[in-house]
Tab-separated table of C-alpha atoms and ligand atoms in Angstrom:
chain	number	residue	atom	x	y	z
A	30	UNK	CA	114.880	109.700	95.486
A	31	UNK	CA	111.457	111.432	95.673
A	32	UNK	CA	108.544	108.791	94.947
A	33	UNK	CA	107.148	109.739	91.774
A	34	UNK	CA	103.162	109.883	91.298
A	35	UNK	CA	103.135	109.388	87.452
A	36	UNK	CA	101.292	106.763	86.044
A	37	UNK	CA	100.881	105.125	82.606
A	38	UNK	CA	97.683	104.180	81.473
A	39	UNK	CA	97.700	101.459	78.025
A	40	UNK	CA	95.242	101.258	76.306
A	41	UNK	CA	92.061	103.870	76.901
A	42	UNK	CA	88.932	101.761	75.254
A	43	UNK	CA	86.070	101.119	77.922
A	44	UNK	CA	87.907	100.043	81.075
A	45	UNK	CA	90.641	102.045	80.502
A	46	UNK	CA	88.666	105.264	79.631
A	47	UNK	CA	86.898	104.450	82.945
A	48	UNK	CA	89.757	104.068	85.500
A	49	UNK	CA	91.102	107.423	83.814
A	50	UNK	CA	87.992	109.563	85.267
A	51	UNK	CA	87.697	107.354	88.320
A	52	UNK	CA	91.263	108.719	89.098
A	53	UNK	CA	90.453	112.592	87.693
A	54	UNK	CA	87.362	113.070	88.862
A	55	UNK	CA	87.327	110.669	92.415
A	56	UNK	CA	90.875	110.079	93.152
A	57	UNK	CA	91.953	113.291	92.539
A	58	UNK	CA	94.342	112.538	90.367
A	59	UNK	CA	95.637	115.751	88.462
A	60	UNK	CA	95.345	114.714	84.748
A	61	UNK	CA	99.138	115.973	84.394
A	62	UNK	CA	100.610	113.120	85.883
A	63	UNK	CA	98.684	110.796	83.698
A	64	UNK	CA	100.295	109.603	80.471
A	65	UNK	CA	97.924	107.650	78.160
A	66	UNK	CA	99.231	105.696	75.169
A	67	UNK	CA	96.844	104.297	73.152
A	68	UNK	CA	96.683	103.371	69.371
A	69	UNK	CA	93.354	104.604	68.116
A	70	UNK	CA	92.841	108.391	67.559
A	71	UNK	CA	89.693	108.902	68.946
A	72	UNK	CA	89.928	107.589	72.317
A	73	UNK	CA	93.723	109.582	72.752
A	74	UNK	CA	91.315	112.751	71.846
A	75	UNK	CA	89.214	111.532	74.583
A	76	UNK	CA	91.815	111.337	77.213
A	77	UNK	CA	93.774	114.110	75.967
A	78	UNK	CA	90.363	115.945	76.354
A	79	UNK	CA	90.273	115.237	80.164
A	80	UNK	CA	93.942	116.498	80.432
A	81	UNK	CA	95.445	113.632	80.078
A	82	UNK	CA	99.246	113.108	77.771
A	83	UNK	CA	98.242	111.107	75.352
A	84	UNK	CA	100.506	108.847	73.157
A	85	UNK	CA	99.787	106.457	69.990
A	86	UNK	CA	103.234	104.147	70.825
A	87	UNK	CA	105.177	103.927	73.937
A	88	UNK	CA	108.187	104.667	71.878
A	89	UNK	CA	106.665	108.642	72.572
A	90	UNK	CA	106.895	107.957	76.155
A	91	UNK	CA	109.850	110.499	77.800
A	92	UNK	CA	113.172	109.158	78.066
A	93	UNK	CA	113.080	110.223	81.332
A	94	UNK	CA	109.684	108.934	82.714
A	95	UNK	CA	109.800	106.512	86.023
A	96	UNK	CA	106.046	106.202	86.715
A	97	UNK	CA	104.628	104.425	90.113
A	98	UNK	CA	102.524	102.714	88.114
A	99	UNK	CA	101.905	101.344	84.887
A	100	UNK	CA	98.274	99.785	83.931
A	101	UNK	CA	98.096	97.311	81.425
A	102	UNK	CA	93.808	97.634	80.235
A	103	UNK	CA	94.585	95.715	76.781
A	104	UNK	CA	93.237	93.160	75.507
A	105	UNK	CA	94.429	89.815	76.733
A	106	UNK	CA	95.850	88.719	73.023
A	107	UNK	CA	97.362	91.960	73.064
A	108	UNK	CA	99.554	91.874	76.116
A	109	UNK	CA	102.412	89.477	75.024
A	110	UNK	CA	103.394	91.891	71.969
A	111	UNK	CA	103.130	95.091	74.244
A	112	UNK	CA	104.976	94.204	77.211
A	113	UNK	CA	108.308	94.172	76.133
A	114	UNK	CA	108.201	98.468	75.372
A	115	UNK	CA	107.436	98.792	79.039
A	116	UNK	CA	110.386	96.606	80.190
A	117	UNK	CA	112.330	99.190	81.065
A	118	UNK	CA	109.940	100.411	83.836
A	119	UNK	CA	110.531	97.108	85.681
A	120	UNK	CA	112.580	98.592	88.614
A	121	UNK	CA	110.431	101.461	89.329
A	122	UNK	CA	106.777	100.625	88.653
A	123	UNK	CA	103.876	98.339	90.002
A	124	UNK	CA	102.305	96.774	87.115
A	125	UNK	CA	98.591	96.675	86.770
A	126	UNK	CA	97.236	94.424	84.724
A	127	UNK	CA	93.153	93.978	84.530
A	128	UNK	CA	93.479	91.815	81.391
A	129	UNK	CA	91.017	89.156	81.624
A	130	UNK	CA	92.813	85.270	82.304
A	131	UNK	CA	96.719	86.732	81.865
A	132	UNK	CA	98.321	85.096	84.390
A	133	UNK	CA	101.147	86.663	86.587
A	134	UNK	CA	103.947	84.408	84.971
A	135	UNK	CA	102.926	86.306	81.181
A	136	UNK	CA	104.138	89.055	82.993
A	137	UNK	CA	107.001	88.119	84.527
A	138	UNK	CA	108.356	86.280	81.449
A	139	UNK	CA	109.144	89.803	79.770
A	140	UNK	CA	109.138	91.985	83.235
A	141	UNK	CA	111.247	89.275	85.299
A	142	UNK	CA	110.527	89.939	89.304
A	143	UNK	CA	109.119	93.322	89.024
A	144	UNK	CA	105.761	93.892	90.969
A	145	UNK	CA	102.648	92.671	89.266
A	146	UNK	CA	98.919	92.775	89.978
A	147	UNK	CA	96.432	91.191	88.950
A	148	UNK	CA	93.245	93.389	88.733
A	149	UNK	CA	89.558	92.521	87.555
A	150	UNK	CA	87.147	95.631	87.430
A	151	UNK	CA	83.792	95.543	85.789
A	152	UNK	CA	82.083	98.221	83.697
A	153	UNK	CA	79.815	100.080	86.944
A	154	UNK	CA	83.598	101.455	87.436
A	155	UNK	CA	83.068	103.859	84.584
A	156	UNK	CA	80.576	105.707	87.315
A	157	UNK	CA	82.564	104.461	90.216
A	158	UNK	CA	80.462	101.990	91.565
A	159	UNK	CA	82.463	98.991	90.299
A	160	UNK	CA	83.566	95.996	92.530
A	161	UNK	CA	87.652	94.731	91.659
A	162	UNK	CA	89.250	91.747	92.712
A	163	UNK	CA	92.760	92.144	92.918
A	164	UNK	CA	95.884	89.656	93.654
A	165	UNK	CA	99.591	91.098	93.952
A	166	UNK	CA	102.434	88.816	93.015
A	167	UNK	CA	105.442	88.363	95.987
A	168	UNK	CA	107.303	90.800	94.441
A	169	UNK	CA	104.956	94.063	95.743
A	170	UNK	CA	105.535	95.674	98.908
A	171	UNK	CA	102.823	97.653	101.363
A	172	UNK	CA	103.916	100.638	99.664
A	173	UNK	CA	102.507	99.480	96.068
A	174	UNK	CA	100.047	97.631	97.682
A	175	UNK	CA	98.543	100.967	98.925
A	176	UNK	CA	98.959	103.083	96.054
A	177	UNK	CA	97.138	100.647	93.940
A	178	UNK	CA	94.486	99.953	96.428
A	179	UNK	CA	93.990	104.125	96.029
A	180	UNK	CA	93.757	103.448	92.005
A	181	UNK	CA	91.164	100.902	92.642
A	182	UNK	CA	88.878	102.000	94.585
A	183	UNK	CA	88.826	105.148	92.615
A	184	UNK	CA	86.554	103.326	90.647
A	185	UNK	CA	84.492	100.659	93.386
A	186	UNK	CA	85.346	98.615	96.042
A	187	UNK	CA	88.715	96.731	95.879
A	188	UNK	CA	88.728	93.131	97.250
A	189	UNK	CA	92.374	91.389	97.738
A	190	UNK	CA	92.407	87.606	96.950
A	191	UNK	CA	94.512	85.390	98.655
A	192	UNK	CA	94.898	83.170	95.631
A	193	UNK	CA	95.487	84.195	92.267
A	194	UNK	CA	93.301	81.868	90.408
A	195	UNK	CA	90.373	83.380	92.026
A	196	UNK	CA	91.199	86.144	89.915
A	197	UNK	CA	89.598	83.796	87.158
A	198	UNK	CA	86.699	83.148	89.508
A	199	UNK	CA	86.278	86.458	89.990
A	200	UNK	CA	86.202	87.208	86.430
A	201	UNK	CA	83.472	84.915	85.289
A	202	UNK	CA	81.175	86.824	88.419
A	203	UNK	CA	81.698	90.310	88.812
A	204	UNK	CA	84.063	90.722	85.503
A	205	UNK	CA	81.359	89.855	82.931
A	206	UNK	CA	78.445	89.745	85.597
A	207	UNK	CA	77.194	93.542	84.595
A	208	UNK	CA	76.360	91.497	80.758
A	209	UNK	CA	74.130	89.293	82.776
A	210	UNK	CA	72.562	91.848	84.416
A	211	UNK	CA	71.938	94.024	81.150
A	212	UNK	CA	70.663	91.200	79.523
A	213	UNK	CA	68.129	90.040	81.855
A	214	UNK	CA	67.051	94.062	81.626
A	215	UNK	CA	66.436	92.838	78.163
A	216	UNK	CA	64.713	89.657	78.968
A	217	UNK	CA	62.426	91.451	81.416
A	218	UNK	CA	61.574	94.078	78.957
A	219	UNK	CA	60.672	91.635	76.144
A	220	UNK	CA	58.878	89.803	79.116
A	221	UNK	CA	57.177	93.345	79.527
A	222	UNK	CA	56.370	93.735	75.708
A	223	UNK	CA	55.102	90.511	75.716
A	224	UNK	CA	52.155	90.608	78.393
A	225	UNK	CA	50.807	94.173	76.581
A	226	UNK	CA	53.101	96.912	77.918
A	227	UNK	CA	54.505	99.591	75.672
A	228	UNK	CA	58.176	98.777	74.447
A	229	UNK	CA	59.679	102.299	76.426
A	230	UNK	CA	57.019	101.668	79.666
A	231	UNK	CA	58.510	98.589	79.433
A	232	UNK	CA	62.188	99.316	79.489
A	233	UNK	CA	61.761	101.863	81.923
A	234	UNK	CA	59.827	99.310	84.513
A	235	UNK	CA	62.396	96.672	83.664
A	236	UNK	CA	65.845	99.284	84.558
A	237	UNK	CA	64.419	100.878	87.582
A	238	UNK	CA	63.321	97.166	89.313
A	239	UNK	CA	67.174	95.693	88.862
A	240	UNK	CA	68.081	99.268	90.120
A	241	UNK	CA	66.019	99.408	93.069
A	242	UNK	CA	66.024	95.814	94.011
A	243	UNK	CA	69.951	96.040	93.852
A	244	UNK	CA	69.731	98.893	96.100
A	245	UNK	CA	67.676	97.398	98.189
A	246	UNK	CA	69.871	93.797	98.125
A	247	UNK	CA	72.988	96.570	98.933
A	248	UNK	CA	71.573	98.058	101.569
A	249	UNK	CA	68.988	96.125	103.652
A	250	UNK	CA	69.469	93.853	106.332
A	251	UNK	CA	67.861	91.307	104.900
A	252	UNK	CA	69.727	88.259	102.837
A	253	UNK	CA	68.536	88.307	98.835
A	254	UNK	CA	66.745	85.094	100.010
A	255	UNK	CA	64.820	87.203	102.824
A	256	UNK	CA	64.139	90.048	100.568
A	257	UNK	CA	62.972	87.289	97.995
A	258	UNK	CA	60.280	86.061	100.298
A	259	UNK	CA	59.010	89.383	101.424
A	260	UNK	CA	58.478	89.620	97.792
A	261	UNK	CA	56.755	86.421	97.390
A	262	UNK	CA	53.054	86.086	98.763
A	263	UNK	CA	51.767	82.497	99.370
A	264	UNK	CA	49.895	81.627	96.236
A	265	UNK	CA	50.314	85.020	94.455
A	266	UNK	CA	52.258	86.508	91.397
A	267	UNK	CA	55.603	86.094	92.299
A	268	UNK	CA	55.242	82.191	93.687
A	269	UNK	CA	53.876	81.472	89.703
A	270	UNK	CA	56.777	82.857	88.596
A	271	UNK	CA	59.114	81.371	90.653
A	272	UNK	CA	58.023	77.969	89.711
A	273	UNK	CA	58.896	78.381	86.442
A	274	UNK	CA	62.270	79.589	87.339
A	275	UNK	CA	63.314	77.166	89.240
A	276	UNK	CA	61.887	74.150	87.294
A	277	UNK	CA	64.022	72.981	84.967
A	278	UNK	CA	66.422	74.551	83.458
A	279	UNK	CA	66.294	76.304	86.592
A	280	UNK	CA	67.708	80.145	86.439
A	281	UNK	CA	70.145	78.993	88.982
A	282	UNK	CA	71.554	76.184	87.095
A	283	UNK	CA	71.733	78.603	83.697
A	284	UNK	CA	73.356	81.283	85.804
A	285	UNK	CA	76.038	78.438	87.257
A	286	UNK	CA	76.599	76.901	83.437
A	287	UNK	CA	76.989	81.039	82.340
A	288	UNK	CA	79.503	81.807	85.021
A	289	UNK	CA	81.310	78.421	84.001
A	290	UNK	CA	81.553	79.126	80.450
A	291	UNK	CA	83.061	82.095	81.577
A	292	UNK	CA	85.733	80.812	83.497
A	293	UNK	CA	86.706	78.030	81.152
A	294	UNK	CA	87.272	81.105	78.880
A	295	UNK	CA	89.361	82.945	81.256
A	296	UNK	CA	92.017	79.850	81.703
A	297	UNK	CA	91.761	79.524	77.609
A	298	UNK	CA	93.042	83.476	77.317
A	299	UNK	CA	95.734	82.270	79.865
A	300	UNK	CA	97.325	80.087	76.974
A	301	UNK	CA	96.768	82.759	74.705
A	302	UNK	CA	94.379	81.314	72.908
B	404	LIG	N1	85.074	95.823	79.206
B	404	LIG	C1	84.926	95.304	80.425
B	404	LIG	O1	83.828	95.292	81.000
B	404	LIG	C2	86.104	94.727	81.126
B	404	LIG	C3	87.308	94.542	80.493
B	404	LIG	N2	88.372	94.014	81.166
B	404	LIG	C4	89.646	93.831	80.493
B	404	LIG	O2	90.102	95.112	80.147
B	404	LIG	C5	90.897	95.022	78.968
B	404	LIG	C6	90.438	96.089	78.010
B	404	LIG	O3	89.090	95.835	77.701
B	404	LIG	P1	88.212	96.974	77.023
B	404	LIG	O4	88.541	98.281	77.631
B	404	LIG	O5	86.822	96.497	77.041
B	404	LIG	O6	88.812	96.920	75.544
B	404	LIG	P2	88.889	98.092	74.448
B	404	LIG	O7	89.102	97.403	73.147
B	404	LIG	O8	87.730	99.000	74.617
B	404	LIG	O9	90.211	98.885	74.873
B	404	LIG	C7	91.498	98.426	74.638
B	404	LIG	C8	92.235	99.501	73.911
B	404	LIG	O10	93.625	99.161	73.845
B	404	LIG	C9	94.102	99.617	72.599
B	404	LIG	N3	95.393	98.986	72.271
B	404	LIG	C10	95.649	97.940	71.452
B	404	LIG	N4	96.978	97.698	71.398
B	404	LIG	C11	97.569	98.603	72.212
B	404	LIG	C12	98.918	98.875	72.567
B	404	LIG	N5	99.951	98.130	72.109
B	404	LIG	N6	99.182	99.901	73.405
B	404	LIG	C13	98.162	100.649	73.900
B	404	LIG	N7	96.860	100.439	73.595
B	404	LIG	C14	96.558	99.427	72.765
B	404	LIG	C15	93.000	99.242	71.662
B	404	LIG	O11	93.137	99.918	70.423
B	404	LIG	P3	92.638	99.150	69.077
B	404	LIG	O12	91.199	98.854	69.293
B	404	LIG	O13	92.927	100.151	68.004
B	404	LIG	O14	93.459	97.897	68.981
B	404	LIG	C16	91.780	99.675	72.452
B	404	LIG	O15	91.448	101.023	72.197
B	404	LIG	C17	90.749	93.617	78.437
B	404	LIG	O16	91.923	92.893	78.672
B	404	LIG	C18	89.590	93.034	79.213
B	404	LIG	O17	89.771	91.652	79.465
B	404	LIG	C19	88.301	93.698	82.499
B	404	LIG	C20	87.132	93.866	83.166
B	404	LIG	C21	85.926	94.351	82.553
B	405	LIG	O1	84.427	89.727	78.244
B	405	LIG	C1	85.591	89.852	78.619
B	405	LIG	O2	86.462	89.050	78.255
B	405	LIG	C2	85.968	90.991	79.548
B	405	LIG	C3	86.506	90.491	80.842
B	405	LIG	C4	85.428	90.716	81.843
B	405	LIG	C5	84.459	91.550	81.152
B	405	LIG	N1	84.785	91.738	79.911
């Protein structure tokens, strides 16, 4: 039998929406093998916009359909109650899942042994420059493991785990990381407000110095600690500031209690909870 190329996308909010251009407009996807089903009107206009079949039930899906992949981008209390209209793809699909904490066995309680990832994105993917961690349960072959490396990276760079409980790890870092980031674009603006500068000079300093400093991080030689010193001149600016952010609270114990919370959360969703 000829390998089919369809795939199923479920749900198309933010993450969803995202992997769906990453795979039109990077992957080269053509939006006619794509078949969307999602609830809420506006976001099947969206899709359907980009060429996309759209769907408000998987009930619409065609009798016929054997997609190589289904991806699951629902929330996590979500998935139990939708799994059990994709069943019937069990045989023929790789599942995708990229709902944060739902472990493999969720899955595999409604799909049985069919072949399950694992995937965390984060929201850079939605202008391909997002990092995924991804773990593949026993039951997917090189094959699979290929054609959803191709999804993934269609949207950043893909990293395998060899565990999946680092998929949790992974989550509380690069998963929620970009809301760190955008909030200490906040901080750093207020920051900016607050010593005299006007509230848009202020925004605008505070986005292009993450930007270019994470640029710089990405692409220089030099460790972040290196590129941290450069930075820092004996008894200037930057060494005053540093000393309050590393008394403490220090930011690296804040950052560390953050990325906890976030994990803790991630093994709650994995009890449904
Ligand atoms: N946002 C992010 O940065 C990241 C999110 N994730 C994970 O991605 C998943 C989706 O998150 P996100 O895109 O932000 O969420 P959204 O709420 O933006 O998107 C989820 C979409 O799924 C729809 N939906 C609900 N039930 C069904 C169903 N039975 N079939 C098809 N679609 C359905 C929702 O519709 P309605 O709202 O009408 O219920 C909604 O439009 C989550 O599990 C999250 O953990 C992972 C990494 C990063
Ligand atoms: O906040 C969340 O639960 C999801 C998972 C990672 C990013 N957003």
């Amino acid at each position: 039998m000829e390998q089919s190329e369809e795939i199923v996308l479920v749900g198309c909010g933010n993450m969803g929406f995202a992997l769906l251009e990453g795979w039109l407009d990077r992957a080269g996807i053509p939006a006619a093998q794509i078949h969307v089903v999602e609830p809420a009107e506006s976001l099947r206009h969206r899709a359907a916009a980009r060429g996309a079949t759209v769907y408000d039930d998987a009930a619409g899906l065609p009798a016929a359909l054997r997609p190589r992949a289904v991806i699951i981008a629902v929330k996590p209390q979500v998935v139990g109650s939708m799994l059990g209209a994709y069943r019937r793809f069990r045989d023929t699909s790789v599942f995708v899942s990229i709902a944060a904490g739902v472990p493999i066995s969720t899955f595999e309680n409604t799909l049985g042994n069919a072949a399950i990832v694992r995937a965390m994105p984060n929201m850079p993917a939605s202008i391909g420059m997002g990092v995924i961690a991804a773990f593949g349960s026993t039951h997917i072959d090189d094959n699979q493991t290929g054609f959803v490396t191709d999804l993934l990276a269609a949207v950043g760079s893909v990293h395998w785990l060899a565990e999946e409980r680092l998929v949790d790890a992974a989550t509380a870092i690069s998963g929620s990381g970009p809301a760190y980031l955008f909030h200490f674009i906040e901080c750093l603006t207020d920051a900016g407000i607050a010593v005299g500068l006007p509230p848009e000079t202020a925004l605008a300093l505070a986005k292009q110095t993450v930007n270019g400093a994470a640029a710089l991080a990405s692409t220089s030689a030099f460790s972040p600690a290196e590129l941290r010193q450069q930075v820092t001149s004996p008894n200037g600016t930057t060494a005053a500031a540093l000393e309050v952010l590393t008394a403490e609270p220090s930011l690296a114990d804040l950052v560390k209690r953050a990325a906890a919370a976030a994990h803790r959360r991630a093994l709650e969703l994995a009890l449904g909870n």
